[in-house]
Tab-separated table of C-alpha atoms and ligand atoms in Angstrom:
chain	number	residue	atom	x	y	z
A	4	UNK	CA	72.048	16.783	-98.058
A	5	UNK	CA	74.780	15.228	-100.131
A	6	UNK	CA	73.977	12.770	-102.673
A	7	UNK	CA	76.010	9.551	-103.848
A	8	UNK	CA	78.969	9.220	-104.323
A	9	UNK	CA	79.636	12.139	-102.022
A	10	UNK	CA	77.372	10.614	-99.556
A	11	UNK	CA	78.195	7.029	-98.558
A	12	UNK	CA	76.313	5.986	-95.522
A	13	UNK	CA	78.481	2.900	-95.224
A	14	UNK	CA	81.616	5.016	-94.107
A	15	UNK	CA	80.173	5.103	-90.546
A	16	UNK	CA	79.504	1.395	-90.414
A	17	UNK	CA	82.984	0.289	-89.971
A	18	UNK	CA	83.340	-1.943	-86.820
A	19	UNK	CA	85.043	0.718	-84.705
A	20	UNK	CA	82.726	3.590	-85.839
A	21	UNK	CA	79.321	2.003	-85.830
A	22	UNK	CA	79.495	1.495	-82.046
A	23	UNK	CA	79.725	5.337	-81.588
A	24	UNK	CA	76.705	6.140	-83.710
A	25	UNK	CA	74.443	3.826	-82.056
A	26	UNK	CA	71.211	5.471	-81.524
A	27	UNK	CA	69.834	2.935	-79.306
A	28	UNK	CA	71.346	1.504	-76.055
A	29	UNK	CA	70.344	-1.583	-73.936
A	30	UNK	CA	71.464	-1.362	-70.344
A	31	UNK	CA	70.845	-3.678	-67.266
A	32	UNK	CA	68.774	-0.740	-65.861
A	33	UNK	CA	66.356	-0.956	-68.716
A	34	UNK	CA	65.211	-4.371	-67.630
A	35	UNK	CA	62.684	-5.829	-65.043
A	36	UNK	CA	62.948	-9.424	-64.218
A	37	UNK	CA	59.904	-11.440	-63.605
A	38	UNK	CA	59.749	-13.742	-60.740
A	39	UNK	CA	57.158	-16.264	-60.043
A	40	UNK	CA	57.056	-17.135	-56.371
A	41	UNK	CA	55.112	-20.229	-55.304
A	42	UNK	CA	53.831	-20.655	-51.818
A	43	UNK	CA	52.985	-24.377	-52.366
A	44	UNK	CA	56.501	-25.640	-53.304
A	45	UNK	CA	59.662	-26.412	-51.480
A	46	UNK	CA	62.120	-26.416	-54.444
A	47	UNK	CA	62.061	-24.585	-57.773
A	48	UNK	CA	59.890	-26.061	-60.564
A	49	UNK	CA	60.450	-25.501	-64.259
A	50	UNK	CA	57.501	-23.929	-66.160
A	51	UNK	CA	56.996	-26.293	-69.132
A	52	UNK	CA	55.754	-23.840	-71.855
A	53	UNK	CA	58.744	-21.311	-70.740
A	54	UNK	CA	61.914	-23.269	-71.285
A	55	UNK	CA	64.560	-22.089	-68.697
A	56	UNK	CA	62.138	-20.339	-66.653
A	57	UNK	CA	60.881	-21.474	-63.066
A	58	UNK	CA	58.712	-21.011	-60.292
A	59	UNK	CA	60.507	-20.496	-57.193
A	60	UNK	CA	59.394	-21.162	-53.423
A	61	UNK	CA	59.149	-18.027	-51.104
A	62	UNK	CA	62.586	-19.043	-49.552
A	63	UNK	CA	64.261	-18.994	-52.943
A	64	UNK	CA	63.424	-15.379	-53.892
A	65	UNK	CA	66.551	-14.163	-52.048
A	66	UNK	CA	68.775	-16.490	-53.830
A	67	UNK	CA	67.103	-15.785	-57.298
A	68	UNK	CA	67.535	-11.802	-56.682
A	69	UNK	CA	71.214	-12.312	-55.420
A	70	UNK	CA	72.064	-14.088	-58.890
A	71	UNK	CA	70.353	-11.311	-60.714
A	72	UNK	CA	72.287	-8.777	-58.867
A	73	UNK	CA	75.789	-10.430	-59.587
A	74	UNK	CA	74.689	-9.993	-63.076
A	75	UNK	CA	73.837	-6.413	-62.808
A	76	UNK	CA	70.024	-6.813	-62.788
A	77	UNK	CA	68.304	-4.857	-60.031
A	78	UNK	CA	64.753	-4.433	-60.960
A	79	UNK	CA	62.211	-7.134	-60.471
A	80	UNK	CA	58.536	-7.848	-60.737
A	81	UNK	CA	56.886	-10.316	-58.709
A	82	UNK	CA	54.081	-12.427	-59.296
A	83	UNK	CA	52.442	-14.795	-56.653
A	84	UNK	CA	50.833	-18.302	-56.749
A	85	UNK	CA	49.067	-18.200	-53.517
A	86	UNK	CA	48.063	-21.417	-51.205
A	87	UNK	CA	44.437	-20.478	-51.255
A	88	UNK	CA	42.029	-18.993	-53.646
A	89	UNK	CA	38.366	-17.715	-53.190
A	90	UNK	CA	35.648	-15.837	-55.046
A	91	UNK	CA	37.065	-12.395	-54.323
A	92	UNK	CA	40.770	-13.075	-54.395
A	93	UNK	CA	41.276	-12.469	-50.563
A	94	UNK	CA	44.897	-13.806	-50.618
A	95	UNK	CA	45.994	-10.888	-52.813
A	96	UNK	CA	45.784	-8.582	-49.790
A	97	UNK	CA	46.193	-11.035	-47.013
A	98	UNK	CA	49.262	-9.511	-44.954
A	99	UNK	CA	50.627	-12.954	-44.637
A	100	UNK	CA	50.032	-13.653	-48.459
A	101	UNK	CA	52.723	-15.058	-50.978
A	102	UNK	CA	53.719	-11.383	-52.164
A	103	UNK	CA	53.657	-9.793	-48.934
A	104	UNK	CA	55.964	-12.536	-47.393
A	105	UNK	CA	58.172	-12.262	-50.319
A	106	UNK	CA	58.411	-8.477	-50.236
A	107	UNK	CA	59.211	-8.304	-46.583
A	108	UNK	CA	61.906	-10.946	-47.189
A	109	UNK	CA	63.368	-9.337	-50.251
A	110	UNK	CA	63.329	-5.742	-48.932
A	111	UNK	CA	64.944	-6.640	-45.705
A	112	UNK	CA	67.758	-8.435	-47.617
A	113	UNK	CA	68.197	-5.966	-50.250
A	114	UNK	CA	66.661	-2.537	-49.397
A	115	UNK	CA	68.005	-0.916	-52.694
A	116	UNK	CA	66.553	-3.230	-55.244
A	117	UNK	CA	63.452	-2.250	-57.057
A	118	UNK	CA	60.576	-4.508	-56.551
A	119	UNK	CA	57.459	-4.007	-58.698
A	120	UNK	CA	54.205	-5.744	-57.650
A	121	UNK	CA	51.415	-6.843	-60.113
A	122	UNK	CA	48.192	-5.651	-58.806
A	123	UNK	CA	45.619	-7.950	-60.189
A	124	UNK	CA	43.151	-10.684	-58.887
A	125	UNK	CA	43.392	-13.484	-61.476
A	126	UNK	CA	46.034	-15.519	-59.678
A	127	UNK	CA	43.960	-15.169	-56.575
A	128	UNK	CA	40.462	-15.915	-57.677
A	129	UNK	CA	38.893	-19.334	-57.909
A	130	UNK	CA	37.348	-18.285	-61.445
A	131	UNK	CA	40.663	-16.987	-62.519
A	132	UNK	CA	39.348	-13.462	-63.654
A	133	UNK	CA	40.737	-10.170	-62.954
A	134	UNK	CA	37.905	-8.787	-60.876
A	135	UNK	CA	34.765	-9.929	-58.858
A	136	UNK	CA	32.560	-11.853	-60.858
A	137	UNK	CA	28.639	-11.992	-60.754
A	138	UNK	CA	26.477	-13.894	-63.097
A	139	UNK	CA	29.315	-14.453	-65.390
A	140	UNK	CA	30.229	-10.823	-65.687
A	141	UNK	CA	33.253	-9.274	-64.306
A	142	UNK	CA	32.551	-6.141	-62.370
A	143	UNK	CA	34.366	-3.199	-62.574
A	144	UNK	CA	33.417	-0.871	-59.578
A	145	UNK	CA	33.192	-3.711	-57.038
A	146	UNK	CA	36.588	-4.839	-57.998
A	147	UNK	CA	38.354	-1.268	-57.415
A	148	UNK	CA	38.337	-1.239	-53.553
A	149	UNK	CA	39.840	-4.746	-53.577
A	150	UNK	CA	42.616	-3.479	-55.968
A	151	UNK	CA	43.162	-0.428	-53.590
A	152	UNK	CA	43.436	-2.669	-50.660
A	153	UNK	CA	45.965	-5.000	-52.401
A	154	UNK	CA	48.112	-2.072	-53.532
A	155	UNK	CA	48.168	-0.677	-49.834
A	156	UNK	CA	49.164	-4.126	-48.427
A	157	UNK	CA	52.008	-4.361	-51.002
A	158	UNK	CA	53.403	-0.824	-50.185
A	159	UNK	CA	53.078	-1.846	-46.308
A	160	UNK	CA	55.523	-4.641	-47.154
A	161	UNK	CA	57.939	-2.433	-49.090
A	162	UNK	CA	56.895	-2.616	-52.655
A	163	UNK	CA	58.736	0.147	-54.571
A	164	UNK	CA	56.173	0.449	-57.497
A	165	UNK	CA	52.605	-1.073	-57.812
A	166	UNK	CA	51.522	-2.091	-61.105
A	167	UNK	CA	47.715	-2.691	-61.811
A	168	UNK	CA	47.324	-5.095	-64.570
A	169	UNK	CA	43.663	-5.913	-64.577
A	170	UNK	CA	42.279	-3.289	-67.099
A	171	UNK	CA	39.537	-2.243	-64.947
A	172	UNK	CA	38.308	1.467	-65.569
A	173	UNK	CA	39.153	3.633	-62.677
A	174	UNK	CA	41.791	1.322	-61.149
A	175	UNK	CA	44.660	4.042	-61.284
A	176	UNK	CA	42.523	6.498	-59.411
A	177	UNK	CA	41.201	4.030	-56.968
A	178	UNK	CA	44.679	2.707	-56.101
A	179	UNK	CA	46.187	6.271	-55.981
A	180	UNK	CA	43.578	7.457	-53.655
A	181	UNK	CA	44.040	4.390	-51.230
A	182	UNK	CA	47.822	4.695	-51.374
A	183	UNK	CA	47.538	8.279	-50.371
A	184	UNK	CA	44.946	7.691	-47.707
A	185	UNK	CA	47.322	5.389	-46.209
A	186	UNK	CA	50.360	7.724	-46.307
A	187	UNK	CA	51.922	6.143	-49.534
A	188	UNK	CA	51.928	9.299	-51.501
A	189	UNK	CA	55.347	8.570	-52.765
A	190	UNK	CA	54.852	4.988	-54.230
A	191	UNK	CA	54.787	5.347	-57.966
A	192	UNK	CA	51.980	3.598	-60.152
A	193	UNK	CA	53.019	1.784	-63.297
A	194	UNK	CA	49.793	1.197	-65.070
A	195	UNK	CA	49.373	-1.541	-67.619
A	196	UNK	CA	47.497	1.066	-69.426
A	197	UNK	CA	47.344	-0.331	-73.052
A	198	UNK	CA	46.980	-3.878	-72.393
A	199	UNK	CA	45.648	-6.252	-75.132
A	200	UNK	CA	43.374	-9.076	-74.988
A	201	UNK	CA	46.269	-11.218	-76.594
A	202	UNK	CA	46.962	-14.944	-77.264
A	203	UNK	CA	50.595	-14.416	-76.170
A	204	UNK	CA	49.730	-14.582	-72.499
A	205	UNK	CA	49.111	-18.368	-72.553
A	206	UNK	CA	52.376	-19.678	-70.973
A	207	UNK	CA	52.058	-17.038	-68.229
A	208	UNK	CA	48.698	-18.615	-67.350
A	209	UNK	CA	50.584	-22.011	-66.820
A	210	UNK	CA	53.320	-20.349	-64.937
A	211	UNK	CA	50.856	-18.271	-62.615
A	212	UNK	CA	48.056	-20.586	-62.622
A	213	UNK	CA	45.916	-17.692	-63.442
A	214	UNK	CA	43.831	-19.238	-66.297
A	215	UNK	CA	40.068	-18.480	-66.367
A	216	UNK	CA	37.314	-20.917	-65.884
A	217	UNK	CA	35.020	-19.556	-68.260
A	218	UNK	CA	34.648	-16.913	-71.049
A	219	UNK	CA	37.742	-14.650	-71.960
A	220	UNK	CA	39.300	-11.400	-70.976
A	221	UNK	CA	37.990	-9.408	-74.089
A	222	UNK	CA	35.414	-7.649	-71.820
A	223	UNK	CA	38.309	-5.689	-70.031
A	224	UNK	CA	41.499	-5.990	-71.929
A	225	UNK	CA	41.919	-4.227	-75.183
A	226	UNK	CA	40.932	-5.197	-78.745
A	227	UNK	CA	43.826	-6.221	-80.593
A	228	UNK	CA	42.515	-4.159	-83.990
A	229	UNK	CA	42.842	-0.788	-82.020
A	230	UNK	CA	45.293	1.946	-81.604
A	231	UNK	CA	43.429	5.265	-81.021
A	232	UNK	CA	41.712	3.388	-78.222
A	233	UNK	CA	45.097	2.640	-76.706
A	234	UNK	CA	45.856	6.449	-76.560
A	235	UNK	CA	42.663	7.071	-74.700
A	236	UNK	CA	43.381	4.183	-72.272
A	237	UNK	CA	46.727	5.872	-71.707
A	238	UNK	CA	45.527	9.427	-71.402
A	239	UNK	CA	42.954	8.036	-68.801
A	240	UNK	CA	45.461	6.475	-66.872
A	241	UNK	CA	47.682	9.540	-66.891
A	242	UNK	CA	44.753	11.713	-65.628
A	243	UNK	CA	44.212	9.247	-62.923
A	244	UNK	CA	47.765	9.552	-61.759
A	245	UNK	CA	49.739	6.794	-63.354
A	246	UNK	CA	53.540	7.770	-63.048
A	247	UNK	CA	54.793	5.024	-65.714
A	248	UNK	CA	52.567	3.838	-68.511
A	249	UNK	CA	52.804	0.392	-69.999
A	250	UNK	CA	52.182	-1.400	-73.393
A	251	UNK	CA	51.516	-5.059	-73.393
A	252	UNK	CA	52.584	-7.176	-75.285
A	253	UNK	CA	55.540	-5.664	-76.706
A	254	UNK	CA	56.835	-6.979	-80.047
A	255	UNK	CA	53.572	-7.230	-81.905
A	256	UNK	CA	52.584	-3.678	-80.580
A	257	UNK	CA	55.702	-1.644	-81.341
A	258	UNK	CA	53.534	0.578	-83.135
A	259	UNK	CA	51.701	1.367	-80.094
A	260	UNK	CA	54.903	1.771	-78.119
A	261	UNK	CA	56.124	4.409	-80.570
A	262	UNK	CA	52.790	6.291	-80.693
A	263	UNK	CA	52.454	6.520	-77.110
A	264	UNK	CA	56.134	7.795	-76.479
A	265	UNK	CA	55.566	10.438	-79.125
A	266	UNK	CA	52.123	11.614	-77.983
A	267	UNK	CA	52.706	11.520	-74.128
A	268	UNK	CA	56.493	11.673	-73.713
A	269	UNK	CA	55.785	9.673	-70.391
A	270	UNK	CA	58.092	7.044	-68.715
A	271	UNK	CA	57.070	3.884	-70.662
A	272	UNK	CA	57.517	0.356	-70.014
A	273	UNK	CA	56.847	-2.516	-72.598
A	274	UNK	CA	56.159	-6.001	-71.482
A	275	UNK	CA	57.910	-8.798	-73.607
A	276	UNK	CA	55.421	-11.342	-72.518
A	277	UNK	CA	55.427	-15.003	-72.038
A	278	UNK	CA	54.524	-16.125	-75.382
A	279	UNK	CA	56.918	-13.815	-76.935
A	280	UNK	CA	59.450	-15.529	-74.967
A	281	UNK	CA	58.303	-18.925	-75.643
A	282	UNK	CA	58.081	-18.740	-79.345
A	283	UNK	CA	61.494	-17.322	-79.603
A	284	UNK	CA	62.859	-20.054	-77.295
A	285	UNK	CA	61.076	-22.724	-79.224
A	286	UNK	CA	62.797	-21.648	-82.511
A	287	UNK	CA	66.153	-21.352	-80.888
A	288	UNK	CA	65.750	-24.909	-79.286
A	289	UNK	CA	65.207	-26.196	-82.818
A	290	UNK	CA	68.033	-24.583	-84.431
A	291	UNK	CA	65.733	-22.402	-86.579
A	292	UNK	CA	66.863	-19.261	-85.258
A	293	UNK	CA	70.055	-18.193	-83.369
A	294	UNK	CA	70.220	-16.804	-80.016
A	295	UNK	CA	71.090	-13.159	-81.491
A	296	UNK	CA	67.403	-12.711	-82.097
A	297	UNK	CA	66.764	-11.907	-78.529
A	298	UNK	CA	69.099	-9.053	-78.313
A	299	UNK	CA	67.556	-7.908	-81.589
A	300	UNK	CA	64.026	-8.022	-80.266
A	301	UNK	CA	64.897	-6.137	-77.160
A	302	UNK	CA	66.608	-3.382	-79.033
A	303	UNK	CA	63.682	-3.060	-81.203
A	304	UNK	CA	61.494	-2.522	-78.349
A	305	UNK	CA	63.771	0.088	-76.779
A	306	UNK	CA	64.114	1.711	-80.330
A	307	UNK	CA	60.347	1.983	-80.457
A	308	UNK	CA	60.397	4.152	-77.451
A	309	UNK	CA	60.251	1.866	-74.349
A	310	UNK	CA	62.205	3.041	-71.284
A	311	UNK	CA	61.930	-0.139	-69.356
A	312	UNK	CA	61.396	-3.746	-70.624
A	313	UNK	CA	59.790	-6.448	-68.474
A	314	UNK	CA	61.404	-9.683	-69.891
A	315	UNK	CA	62.237	-13.252	-69.219
A	316	UNK	CA	65.275	-12.902	-71.471
A	317	UNK	CA	66.914	-10.590	-68.977
A	318	UNK	CA	69.206	-13.011	-67.411
A	319	UNK	CA	70.431	-14.627	-70.698
A	320	UNK	CA	70.810	-11.447	-72.517
A	321	UNK	CA	72.643	-9.199	-69.834
A	322	UNK	CA	75.918	-10.771	-70.383
A	323	UNK	CA	76.040	-9.798	-74.101
A	324	UNK	CA	75.185	-6.111	-73.590
A	325	UNK	CA	78.838	-4.762	-73.418
B	426	PBG	C1	47.817	-10.773	-64.467
B	426	PBG	C2	48.762	-10.514	-65.684
B	426	PBG	C3	49.023	-11.433	-66.736
B	426	PBG	C4	50.427	-11.106	-67.280
B	426	PBG	C5	50.858	-10.343	-66.466
B	426	PBG	N1	50.003	-9.950	-65.548
B	426	PBG	C6	47.972	-12.422	-67.299
B	426	PBG	C7	46.789	-12.077	-67.925
B	426	PBG	O1	46.343	-10.913	-68.152
B	426	PBG	O2	45.942	-13.064	-68.598
B	426	PBG	C8	50.789	-11.803	-68.602
B	426	PBG	C9	52.238	-11.713	-68.856
B	426	PBG	C10	53.003	-12.662	-69.659
B	426	PBG	O3	52.211	-13.210	-70.477
B	426	PBG	O4	54.225	-12.642	-69.714
B	426	PBG	N2	46.441	-10.074	-65.146
């Protein structure tokens, strides 16, 4: 390797040259747009803690997707706010539930868009936990059949990918088996494999009304101090049949994204979560940071190794990608 002054790395940083040598690119296909569908409202409703983001009624989902398609965004993940909740989250697998209705509408209107569904119970249970609760404990094995049923009901309504997010052990295997037994052998599973017990989810809990009534999620989501454990979580999910692995949150966990990509070489999604969005929006609103930080953050997540980014910033950033 040459040395200075023969070597001058600045030579390739001229405006017309540096574009050629970009190692990381962001395209609209790299994004998944989250949509919050609320069965209880008639018109779209702002989410206070997520400036610029809304809950939309079931009827509004088509228009939302249409707008995104015009911007070149064709991948979505839908979250539901149901009209009823109970102890075991029955509205999660109700054939006439909020996600099921939304899926039928979207897939009949736009057969080619990609619709991912979040397979979890916290939006559908009265206690707000991601599984069945007994004596204050979230029960793992009792939750698995409900997740299987929910995934099958999503597949029946046209989901392209199901994404279990509840961090129950064995959830991927249970869902794979349930899907296969119902003939959905070709529906991929995107597993929230390394999902941390993070404080960055709090705006989402307002958005999806999925806050818990007692305790916390540390009994099932990962300890923020751990990295080796994330590799074990991911390995387990791959062995159980995950097609895409996910790391969540994204920005504070870029090390995990990089490590997972290098170790497994698997299709990898990163979830740029609600709190990451809100803190950036708050700083931009105050004029403390410029809007360019959004692009920089998303590039950093790609550069770390994510193929896909679930992000609330997709619509605002997509125009700047050229
Ligand atoms: C459901 C779920 C959550 C998020 C995605 N799916 C909430 C949680 O685990 O408490 C959070 C996403 C975000 O903060 O943007 N289990």
